[in-house]
Short mmCIF file of C-alpha atoms in Angstrom, two decimals:
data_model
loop_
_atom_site.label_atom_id
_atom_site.label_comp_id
_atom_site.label_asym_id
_atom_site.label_seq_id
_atom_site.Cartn_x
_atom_site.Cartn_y
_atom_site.Cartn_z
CA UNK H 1400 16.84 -44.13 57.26
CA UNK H 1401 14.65 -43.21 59.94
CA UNK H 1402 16.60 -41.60 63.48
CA UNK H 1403 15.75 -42.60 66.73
CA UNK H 1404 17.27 -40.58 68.82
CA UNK H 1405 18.88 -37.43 68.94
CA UNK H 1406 22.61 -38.76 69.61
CA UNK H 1407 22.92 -41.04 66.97
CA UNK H 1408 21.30 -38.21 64.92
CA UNK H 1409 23.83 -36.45 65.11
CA UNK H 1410 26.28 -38.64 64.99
CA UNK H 1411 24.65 -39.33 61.36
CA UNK H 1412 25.13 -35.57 60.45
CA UNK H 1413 28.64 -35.51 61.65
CA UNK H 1414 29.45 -38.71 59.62
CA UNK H 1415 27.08 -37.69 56.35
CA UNK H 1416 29.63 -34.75 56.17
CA UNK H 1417 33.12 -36.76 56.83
CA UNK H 1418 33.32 -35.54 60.32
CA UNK H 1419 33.64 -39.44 61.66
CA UNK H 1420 34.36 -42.34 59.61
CA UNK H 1421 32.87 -45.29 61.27
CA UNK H 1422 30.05 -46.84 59.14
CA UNK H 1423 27.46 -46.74 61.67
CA UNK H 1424 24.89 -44.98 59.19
CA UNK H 1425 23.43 -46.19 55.99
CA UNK H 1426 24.11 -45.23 52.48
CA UNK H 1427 26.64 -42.50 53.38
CA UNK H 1428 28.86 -41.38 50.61
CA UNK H 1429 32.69 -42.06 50.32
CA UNK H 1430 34.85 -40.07 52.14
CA UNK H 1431 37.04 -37.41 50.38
CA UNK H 1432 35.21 -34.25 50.51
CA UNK H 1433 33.23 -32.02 52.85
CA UNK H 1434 30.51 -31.73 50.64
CA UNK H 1435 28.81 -34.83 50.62
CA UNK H 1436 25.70 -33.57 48.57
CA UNK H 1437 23.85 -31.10 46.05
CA UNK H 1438 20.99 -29.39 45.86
CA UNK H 1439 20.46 -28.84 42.02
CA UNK H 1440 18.20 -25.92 41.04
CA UNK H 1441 17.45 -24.56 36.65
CA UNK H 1442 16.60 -25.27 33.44
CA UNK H 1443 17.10 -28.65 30.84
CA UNK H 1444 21.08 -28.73 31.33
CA UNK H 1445 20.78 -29.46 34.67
CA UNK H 1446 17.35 -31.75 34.94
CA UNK H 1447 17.34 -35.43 35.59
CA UNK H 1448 13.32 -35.86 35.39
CA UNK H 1449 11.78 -33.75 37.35
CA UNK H 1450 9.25 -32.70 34.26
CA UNK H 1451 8.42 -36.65 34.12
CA UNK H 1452 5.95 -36.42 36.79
CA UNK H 1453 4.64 -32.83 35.67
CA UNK H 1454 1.47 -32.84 33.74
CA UNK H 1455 0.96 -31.03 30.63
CA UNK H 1456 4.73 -30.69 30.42
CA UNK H 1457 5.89 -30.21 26.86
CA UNK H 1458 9.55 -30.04 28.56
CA UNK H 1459 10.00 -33.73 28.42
CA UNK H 1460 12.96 -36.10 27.72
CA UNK H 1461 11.70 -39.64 29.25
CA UNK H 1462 11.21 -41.15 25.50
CA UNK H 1463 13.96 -42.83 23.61
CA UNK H 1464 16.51 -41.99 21.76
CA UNK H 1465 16.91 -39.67 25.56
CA UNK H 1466 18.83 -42.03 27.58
CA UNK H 1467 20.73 -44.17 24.87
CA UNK H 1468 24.03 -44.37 26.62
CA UNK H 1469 22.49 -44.38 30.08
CA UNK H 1470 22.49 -47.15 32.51
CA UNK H 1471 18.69 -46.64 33.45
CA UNK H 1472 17.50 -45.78 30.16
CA UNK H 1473 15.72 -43.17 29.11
CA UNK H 1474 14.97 -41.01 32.62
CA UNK H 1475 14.04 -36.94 31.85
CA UNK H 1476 17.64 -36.34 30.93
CA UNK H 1477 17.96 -34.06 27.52
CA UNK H 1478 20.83 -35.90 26.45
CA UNK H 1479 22.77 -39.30 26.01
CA UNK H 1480 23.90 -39.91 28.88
CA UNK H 1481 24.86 -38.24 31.76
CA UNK H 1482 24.73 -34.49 32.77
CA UNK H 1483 26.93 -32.23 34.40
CA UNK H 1484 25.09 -32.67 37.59
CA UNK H 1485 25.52 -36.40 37.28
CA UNK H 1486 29.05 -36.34 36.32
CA UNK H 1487 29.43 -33.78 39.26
CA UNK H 1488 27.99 -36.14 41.62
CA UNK H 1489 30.94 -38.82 40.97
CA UNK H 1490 34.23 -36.58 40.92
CA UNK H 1491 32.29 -35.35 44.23
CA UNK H 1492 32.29 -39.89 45.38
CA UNK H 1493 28.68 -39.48 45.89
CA UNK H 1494 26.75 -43.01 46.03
CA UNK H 1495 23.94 -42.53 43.86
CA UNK H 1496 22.76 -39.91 41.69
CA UNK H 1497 21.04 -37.24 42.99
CA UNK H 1498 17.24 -37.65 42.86
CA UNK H 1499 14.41 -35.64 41.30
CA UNK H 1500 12.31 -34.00 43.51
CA UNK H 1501 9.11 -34.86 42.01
CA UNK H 1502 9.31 -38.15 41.85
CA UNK H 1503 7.02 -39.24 44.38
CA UNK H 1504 9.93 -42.19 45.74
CA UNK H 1505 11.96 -38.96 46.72
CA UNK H 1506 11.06 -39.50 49.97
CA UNK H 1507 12.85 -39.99 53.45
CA UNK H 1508 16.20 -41.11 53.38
CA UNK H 1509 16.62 -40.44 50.10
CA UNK H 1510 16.76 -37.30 49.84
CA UNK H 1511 20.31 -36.56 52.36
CA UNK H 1512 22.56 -36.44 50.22
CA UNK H 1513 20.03 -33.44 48.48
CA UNK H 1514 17.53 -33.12 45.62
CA UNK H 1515 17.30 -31.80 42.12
CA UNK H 1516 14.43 -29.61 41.64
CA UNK H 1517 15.49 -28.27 38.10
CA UNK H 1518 12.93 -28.51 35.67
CA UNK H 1519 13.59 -28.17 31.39
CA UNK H 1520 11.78 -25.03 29.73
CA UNK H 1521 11.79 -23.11 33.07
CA UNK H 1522 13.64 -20.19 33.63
CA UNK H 1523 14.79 -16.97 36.49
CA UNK H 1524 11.66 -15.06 35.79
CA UNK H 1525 8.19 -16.51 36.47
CA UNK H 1526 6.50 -15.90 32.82
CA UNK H 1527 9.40 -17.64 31.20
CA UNK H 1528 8.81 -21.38 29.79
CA UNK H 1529 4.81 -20.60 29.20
CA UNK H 1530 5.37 -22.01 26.06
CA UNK H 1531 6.85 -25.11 27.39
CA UNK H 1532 3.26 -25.85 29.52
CA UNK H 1533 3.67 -27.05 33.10
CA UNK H 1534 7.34 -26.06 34.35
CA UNK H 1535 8.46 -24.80 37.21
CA UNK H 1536 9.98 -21.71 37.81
CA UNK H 1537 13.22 -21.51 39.73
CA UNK H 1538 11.24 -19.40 42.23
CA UNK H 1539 9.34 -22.09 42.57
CA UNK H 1540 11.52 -24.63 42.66
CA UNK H 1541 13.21 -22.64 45.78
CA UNK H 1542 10.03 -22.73 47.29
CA UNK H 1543 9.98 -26.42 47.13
CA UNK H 1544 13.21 -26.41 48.66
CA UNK H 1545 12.18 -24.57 51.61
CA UNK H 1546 8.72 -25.80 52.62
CA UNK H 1547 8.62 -29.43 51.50
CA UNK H 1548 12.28 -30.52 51.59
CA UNK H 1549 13.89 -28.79 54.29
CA UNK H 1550 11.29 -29.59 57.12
CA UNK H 1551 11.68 -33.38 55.93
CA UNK H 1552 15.66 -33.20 56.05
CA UNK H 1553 15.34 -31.66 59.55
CA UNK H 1554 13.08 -35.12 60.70
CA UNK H 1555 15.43 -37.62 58.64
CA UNK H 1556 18.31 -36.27 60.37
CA UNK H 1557 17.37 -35.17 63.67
CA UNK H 1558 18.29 -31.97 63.39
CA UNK H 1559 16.44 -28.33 63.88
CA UNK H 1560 19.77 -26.56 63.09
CA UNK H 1561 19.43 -27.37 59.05
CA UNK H 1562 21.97 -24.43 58.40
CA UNK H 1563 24.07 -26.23 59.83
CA UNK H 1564 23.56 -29.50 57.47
CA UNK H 1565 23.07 -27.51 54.83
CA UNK H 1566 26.31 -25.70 54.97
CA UNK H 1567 28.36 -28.93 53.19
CA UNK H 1568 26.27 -29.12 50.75
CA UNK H 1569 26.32 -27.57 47.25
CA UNK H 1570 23.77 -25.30 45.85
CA UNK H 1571 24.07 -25.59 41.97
CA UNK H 1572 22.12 -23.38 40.09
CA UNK H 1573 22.02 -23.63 36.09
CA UNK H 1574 19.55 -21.23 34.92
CA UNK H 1575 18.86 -18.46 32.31
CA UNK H 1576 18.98 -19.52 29.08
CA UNK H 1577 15.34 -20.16 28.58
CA UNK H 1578 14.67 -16.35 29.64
CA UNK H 1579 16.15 -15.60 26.49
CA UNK H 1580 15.14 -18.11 23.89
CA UNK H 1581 11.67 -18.73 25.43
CA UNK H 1582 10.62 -14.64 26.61
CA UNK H 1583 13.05 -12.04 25.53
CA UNK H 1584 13.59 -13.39 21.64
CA UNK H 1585 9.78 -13.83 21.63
CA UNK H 1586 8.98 -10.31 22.61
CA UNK H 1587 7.39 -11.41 25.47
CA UNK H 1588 8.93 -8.78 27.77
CA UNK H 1589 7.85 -6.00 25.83
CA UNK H 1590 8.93 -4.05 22.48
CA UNK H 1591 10.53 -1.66 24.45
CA UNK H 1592 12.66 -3.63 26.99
CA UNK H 1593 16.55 -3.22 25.58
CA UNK H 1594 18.35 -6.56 26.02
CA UNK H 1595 20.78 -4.57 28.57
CA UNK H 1596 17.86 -3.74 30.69
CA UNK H 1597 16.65 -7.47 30.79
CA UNK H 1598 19.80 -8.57 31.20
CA UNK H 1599 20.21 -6.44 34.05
CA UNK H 1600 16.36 -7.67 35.22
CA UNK H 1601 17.69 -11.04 35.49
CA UNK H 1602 20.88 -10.70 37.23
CA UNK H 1603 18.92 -8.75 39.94
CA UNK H 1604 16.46 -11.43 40.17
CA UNK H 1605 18.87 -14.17 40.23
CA UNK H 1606 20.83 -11.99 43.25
CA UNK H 1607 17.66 -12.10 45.22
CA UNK H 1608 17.21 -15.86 44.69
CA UNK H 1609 20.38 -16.91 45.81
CA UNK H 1610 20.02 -14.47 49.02
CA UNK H 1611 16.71 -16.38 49.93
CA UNK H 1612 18.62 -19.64 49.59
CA UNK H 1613 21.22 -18.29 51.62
CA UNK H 1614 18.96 -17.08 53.88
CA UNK H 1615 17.81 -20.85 54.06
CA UNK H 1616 21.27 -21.83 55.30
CA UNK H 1617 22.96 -22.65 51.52
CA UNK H 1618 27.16 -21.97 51.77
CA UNK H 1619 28.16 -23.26 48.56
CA UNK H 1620 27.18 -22.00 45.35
CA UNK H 1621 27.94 -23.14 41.64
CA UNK H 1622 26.82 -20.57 39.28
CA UNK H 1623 26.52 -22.52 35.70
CA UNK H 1624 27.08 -19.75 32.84
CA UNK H 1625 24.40 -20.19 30.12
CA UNK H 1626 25.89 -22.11 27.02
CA UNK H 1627 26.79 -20.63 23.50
CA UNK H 1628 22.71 -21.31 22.19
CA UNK H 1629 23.52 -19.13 19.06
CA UNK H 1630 26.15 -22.00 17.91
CA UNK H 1631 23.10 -24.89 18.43
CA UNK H 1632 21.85 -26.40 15.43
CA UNK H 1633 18.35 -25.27 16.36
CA UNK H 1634 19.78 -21.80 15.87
CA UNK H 1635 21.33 -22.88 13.02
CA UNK H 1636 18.13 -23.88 11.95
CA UNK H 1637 16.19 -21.00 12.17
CA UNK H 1638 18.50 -18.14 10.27
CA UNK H 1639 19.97 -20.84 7.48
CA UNK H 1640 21.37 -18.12 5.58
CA UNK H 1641 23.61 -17.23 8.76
CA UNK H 1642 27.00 -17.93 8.23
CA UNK H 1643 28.63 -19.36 11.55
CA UNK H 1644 26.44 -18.86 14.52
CA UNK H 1645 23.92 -16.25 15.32
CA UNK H 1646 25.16 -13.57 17.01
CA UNK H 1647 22.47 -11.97 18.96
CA UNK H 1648 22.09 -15.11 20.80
CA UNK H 1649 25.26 -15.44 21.96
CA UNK H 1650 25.79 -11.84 22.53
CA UNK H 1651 22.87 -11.98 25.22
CA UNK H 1652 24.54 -15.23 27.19
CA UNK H 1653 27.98 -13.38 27.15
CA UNK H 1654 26.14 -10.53 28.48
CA UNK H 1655 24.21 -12.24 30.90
CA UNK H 1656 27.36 -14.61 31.92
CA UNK H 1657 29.41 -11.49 33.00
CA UNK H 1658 27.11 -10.33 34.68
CA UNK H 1659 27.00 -13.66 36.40
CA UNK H 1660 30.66 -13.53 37.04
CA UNK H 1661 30.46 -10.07 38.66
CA UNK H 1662 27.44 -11.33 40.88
CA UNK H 1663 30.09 -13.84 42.40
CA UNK H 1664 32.00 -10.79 43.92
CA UNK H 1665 29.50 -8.50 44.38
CA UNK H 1666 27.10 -10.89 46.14
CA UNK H 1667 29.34 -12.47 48.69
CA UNK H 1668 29.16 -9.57 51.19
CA UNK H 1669 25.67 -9.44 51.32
CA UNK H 1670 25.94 -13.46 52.30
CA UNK H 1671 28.23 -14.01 55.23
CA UNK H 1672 30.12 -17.29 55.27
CA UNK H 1673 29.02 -18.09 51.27
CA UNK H 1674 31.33 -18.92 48.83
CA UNK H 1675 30.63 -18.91 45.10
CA UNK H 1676 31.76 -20.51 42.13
CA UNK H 1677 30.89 -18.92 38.55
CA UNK H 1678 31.30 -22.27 35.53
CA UNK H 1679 32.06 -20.91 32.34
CA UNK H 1680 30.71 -23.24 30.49
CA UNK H 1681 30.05 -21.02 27.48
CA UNK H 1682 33.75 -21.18 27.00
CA UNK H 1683 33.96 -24.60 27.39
CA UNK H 1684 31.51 -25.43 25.11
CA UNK H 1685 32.94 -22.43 22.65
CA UNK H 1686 36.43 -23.64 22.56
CA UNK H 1687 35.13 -27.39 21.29
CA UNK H 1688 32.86 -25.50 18.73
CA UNK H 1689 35.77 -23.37 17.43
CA UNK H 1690 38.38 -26.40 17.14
CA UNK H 1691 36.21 -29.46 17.76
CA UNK H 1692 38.81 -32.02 16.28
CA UNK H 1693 41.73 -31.20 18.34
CA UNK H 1694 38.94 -31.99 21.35
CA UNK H 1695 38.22 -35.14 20.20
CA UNK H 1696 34.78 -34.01 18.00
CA UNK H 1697 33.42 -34.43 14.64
CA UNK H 1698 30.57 -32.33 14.78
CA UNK H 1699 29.73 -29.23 16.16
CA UNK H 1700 27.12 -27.87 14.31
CA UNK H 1701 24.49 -30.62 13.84
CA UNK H 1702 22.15 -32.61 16.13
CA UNK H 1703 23.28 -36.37 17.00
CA UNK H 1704 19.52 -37.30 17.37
CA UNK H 1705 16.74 -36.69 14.50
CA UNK H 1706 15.22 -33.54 15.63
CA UNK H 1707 11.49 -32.51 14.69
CA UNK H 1708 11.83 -28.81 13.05
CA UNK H 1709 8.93 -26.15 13.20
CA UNK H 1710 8.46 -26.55 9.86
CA UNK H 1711 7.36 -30.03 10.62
CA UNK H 1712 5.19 -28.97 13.91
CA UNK H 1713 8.25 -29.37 16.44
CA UNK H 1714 10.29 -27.06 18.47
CA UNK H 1715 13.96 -27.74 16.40
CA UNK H 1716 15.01 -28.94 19.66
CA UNK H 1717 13.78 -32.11 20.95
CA UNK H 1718 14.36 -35.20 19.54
CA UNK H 1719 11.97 -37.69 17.41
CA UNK H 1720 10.33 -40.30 19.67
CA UNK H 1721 11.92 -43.31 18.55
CA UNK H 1722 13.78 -41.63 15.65
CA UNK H 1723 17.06 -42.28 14.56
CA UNK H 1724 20.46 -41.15 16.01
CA UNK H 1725 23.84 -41.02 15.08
CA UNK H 1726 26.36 -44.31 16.06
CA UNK H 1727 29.51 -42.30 17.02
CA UNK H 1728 27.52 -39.93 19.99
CA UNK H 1729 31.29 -39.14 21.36
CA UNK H 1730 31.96 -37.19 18.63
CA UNK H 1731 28.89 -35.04 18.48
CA UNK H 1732 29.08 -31.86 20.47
CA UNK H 1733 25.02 -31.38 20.07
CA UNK H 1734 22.61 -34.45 21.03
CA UNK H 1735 19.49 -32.62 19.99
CA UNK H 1736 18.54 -29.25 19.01
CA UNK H 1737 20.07 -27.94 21.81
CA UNK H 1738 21.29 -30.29 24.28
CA UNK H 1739 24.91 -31.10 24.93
CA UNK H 1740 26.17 -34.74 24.55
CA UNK H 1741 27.03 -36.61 27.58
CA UNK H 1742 30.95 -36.51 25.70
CA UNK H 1743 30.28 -32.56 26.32
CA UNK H 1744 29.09 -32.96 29.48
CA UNK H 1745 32.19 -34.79 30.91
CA UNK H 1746 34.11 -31.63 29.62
CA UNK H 1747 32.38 -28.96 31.11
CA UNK H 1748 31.72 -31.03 34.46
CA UNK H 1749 35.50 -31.87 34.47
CA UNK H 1750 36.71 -28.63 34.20
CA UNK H 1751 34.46 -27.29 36.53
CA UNK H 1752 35.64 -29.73 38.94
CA UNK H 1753 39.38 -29.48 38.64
CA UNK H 1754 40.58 -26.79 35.95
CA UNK H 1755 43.14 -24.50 37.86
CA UNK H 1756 41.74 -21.49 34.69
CA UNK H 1757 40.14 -18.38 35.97
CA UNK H 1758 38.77 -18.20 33.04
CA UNK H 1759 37.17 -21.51 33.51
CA UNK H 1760 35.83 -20.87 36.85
CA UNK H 1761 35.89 -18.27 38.88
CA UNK H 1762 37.29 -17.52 41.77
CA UNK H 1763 38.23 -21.14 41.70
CA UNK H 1764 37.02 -24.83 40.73
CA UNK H 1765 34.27 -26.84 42.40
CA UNK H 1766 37.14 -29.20 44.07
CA UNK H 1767 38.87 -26.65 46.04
CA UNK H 1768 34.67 -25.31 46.73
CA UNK H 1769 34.32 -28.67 48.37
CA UNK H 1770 37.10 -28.88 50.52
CA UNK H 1771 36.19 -25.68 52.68
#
């Protein structure tokens, strides 16, 4: 959609975010809500391909059985079907799903309704997801936000005020987990690093991330908690003799997620006119793990798909190319070695649209986020 003029520019921005209602603009999203987009920002739970087009990735999920239950195959997604960003994007009415920002079709008018830069193996600090090969960082991934993507949203809509585009649109950020299993657990921060003091490290660096986006005109902020990793069968895996799951794991994302939390209050002062949401996803996820039949599960200790171990030259978390998966996917609370199933997905992305829990989300749910 290319503008012509600066009136019926704006007339597009005023309509993208449900300010008008006539259908003079193309491929605006139902009304409903004042967000009418996301920008997406993190790690595997929250990427839909954006390591597809990275070379020397080893952070890939665009090889069957990835994609089984979705409608366009398999597409970067580490999981079935959809992901909380994709489930997201419909309770929000959105028209599409949100597109990966290195795909190089992720150009002009696609890109309105916002972008998702996450990328699978990456992580809050810059030395985390080495391992993984080519990633990209979340500092990174910011800094494709501001000097590729925002100068091109300014031309597609006409507009040199972007804050004030930006400012109905939500900023999801799902990151963390990866500066655990792929640095701290690895001893890549150092011997004598306590997991308090990296803990700490991170929060501080995540602080100074979401300023900078702030400072780039973001509003609205949904903080994803990292997920209970200790309870994934690549865990599992790895300490056989555990009983239950492994407890230093978790123990660092329930430090790292209340830290989170906190961030949501502290933060907000430093960022007039924000507002943040903190996801607890870890709860979500632990509450289905704990009692997974009276949620509708099977099995919440095992991978869905066949996963190649490190004993057989694999990571333990991604799944076989081509290998075999299980038939009843709805009832597995673990596609891969690590990876939610798209049946998890709709939980956590439900709740963290509508659940009225504090201790769900925090200060309150992604609906009543959108409706500022």
């Amino acid at each position: 959609m290319i503008i012509m003029s600066q009136n019926l520019s704006l007339f597009c921005v005023f309509l993208i975010f449900g300010l008008l209602t006539p259908s003079t603009c193309l491929n605006t999203p139902k009304q409903g809500y004042k967000s009418k987009g996301m920008f997406v920002f993190g790690s595997s739970l929250v990427d839909n391909g954006n390591n597809n087009f990275l070379a020397n990735s080893l952070a890939k999920a665009d090889f069957s059985p990835y994609g089984v239950d979705f409608p366009l195959g398999p597409s970067g997604r580490f999981t079935n079907g959809d992901n909380v960003i994709d489930i997201l994007g419909k309770k929000l009415k959105l028209s599409d799903y949100i597109p990966p920002f290195t795909d190089p079709s992720t150009r002009g008018s696609k890109i309105v309704h916002g972008l998702n830069f996450a990328s699978g193996g990456s992580g809050i600090l810059d030395a985390t997801g080495a391992l993984a090969g080519n990633v990209t960082s979340l500092n990174q991934q910011i800094n494709n936000f501001e000097k590729v993507t925002l100068p091109e949203l300014e031309l597609q809509l006409g507009s040199k005020n972007s804050k004030e585009i930006l400012s109905n649109i939500l900023f999801v950020v799902g990151s963390g987990g990866n500066d655990y299993s792929l640095n701290y657990f690895l001893g890549l921060a150092g011997s004598n690093v306590s997991l308090e003091a990296f803990t700490n490290t991170l929060t501080s660096t995540l602080s100074t991330q979401l300023k900078r986006l702030h400072e780039l005109g973001a509003r609205k902020f949904v903080l994803m908690a990292i997920n209970p990793n200790g309870c994934s069968p690549m865990a599992l895996a790895r300490v056989p003799t555990q009983e239950g799951c492994v407890e230093n794991l978790n123990r660092a994302s329930v430090m790292f997620n209340a830290n989170l939390k906190n961030l949501v209050d502290d933060i907000r002062p430093q960022m007039p006119g924000s507002n943040l949401v903190f996801v607890n996803a870890y709860k979500m996820m632990s509450d289905i793990i704990r009692f997974p039949r009276s949620r509708g599960f099977r099995d919440a200790s095992n991978s869905c798909c066949e996963v190649r171990q490190v004993s057989e030259g694999g990571t333990g978390i991604l799944c076989k190319r081509g290998g075999s998966i299980c038939p009843n996917r709805s009832e597995y609370v673990f596609f891969d070695g690590l990876h939610p199933t798209e049946a998890v997905n709709v939980v956590i992305a439900t709740k963290a649209f509508s659940s009225p829990l504090r201790a769900e989300v925090y200060p309150f749910n992604v609906m009543k986020l959108s409706q500022i």
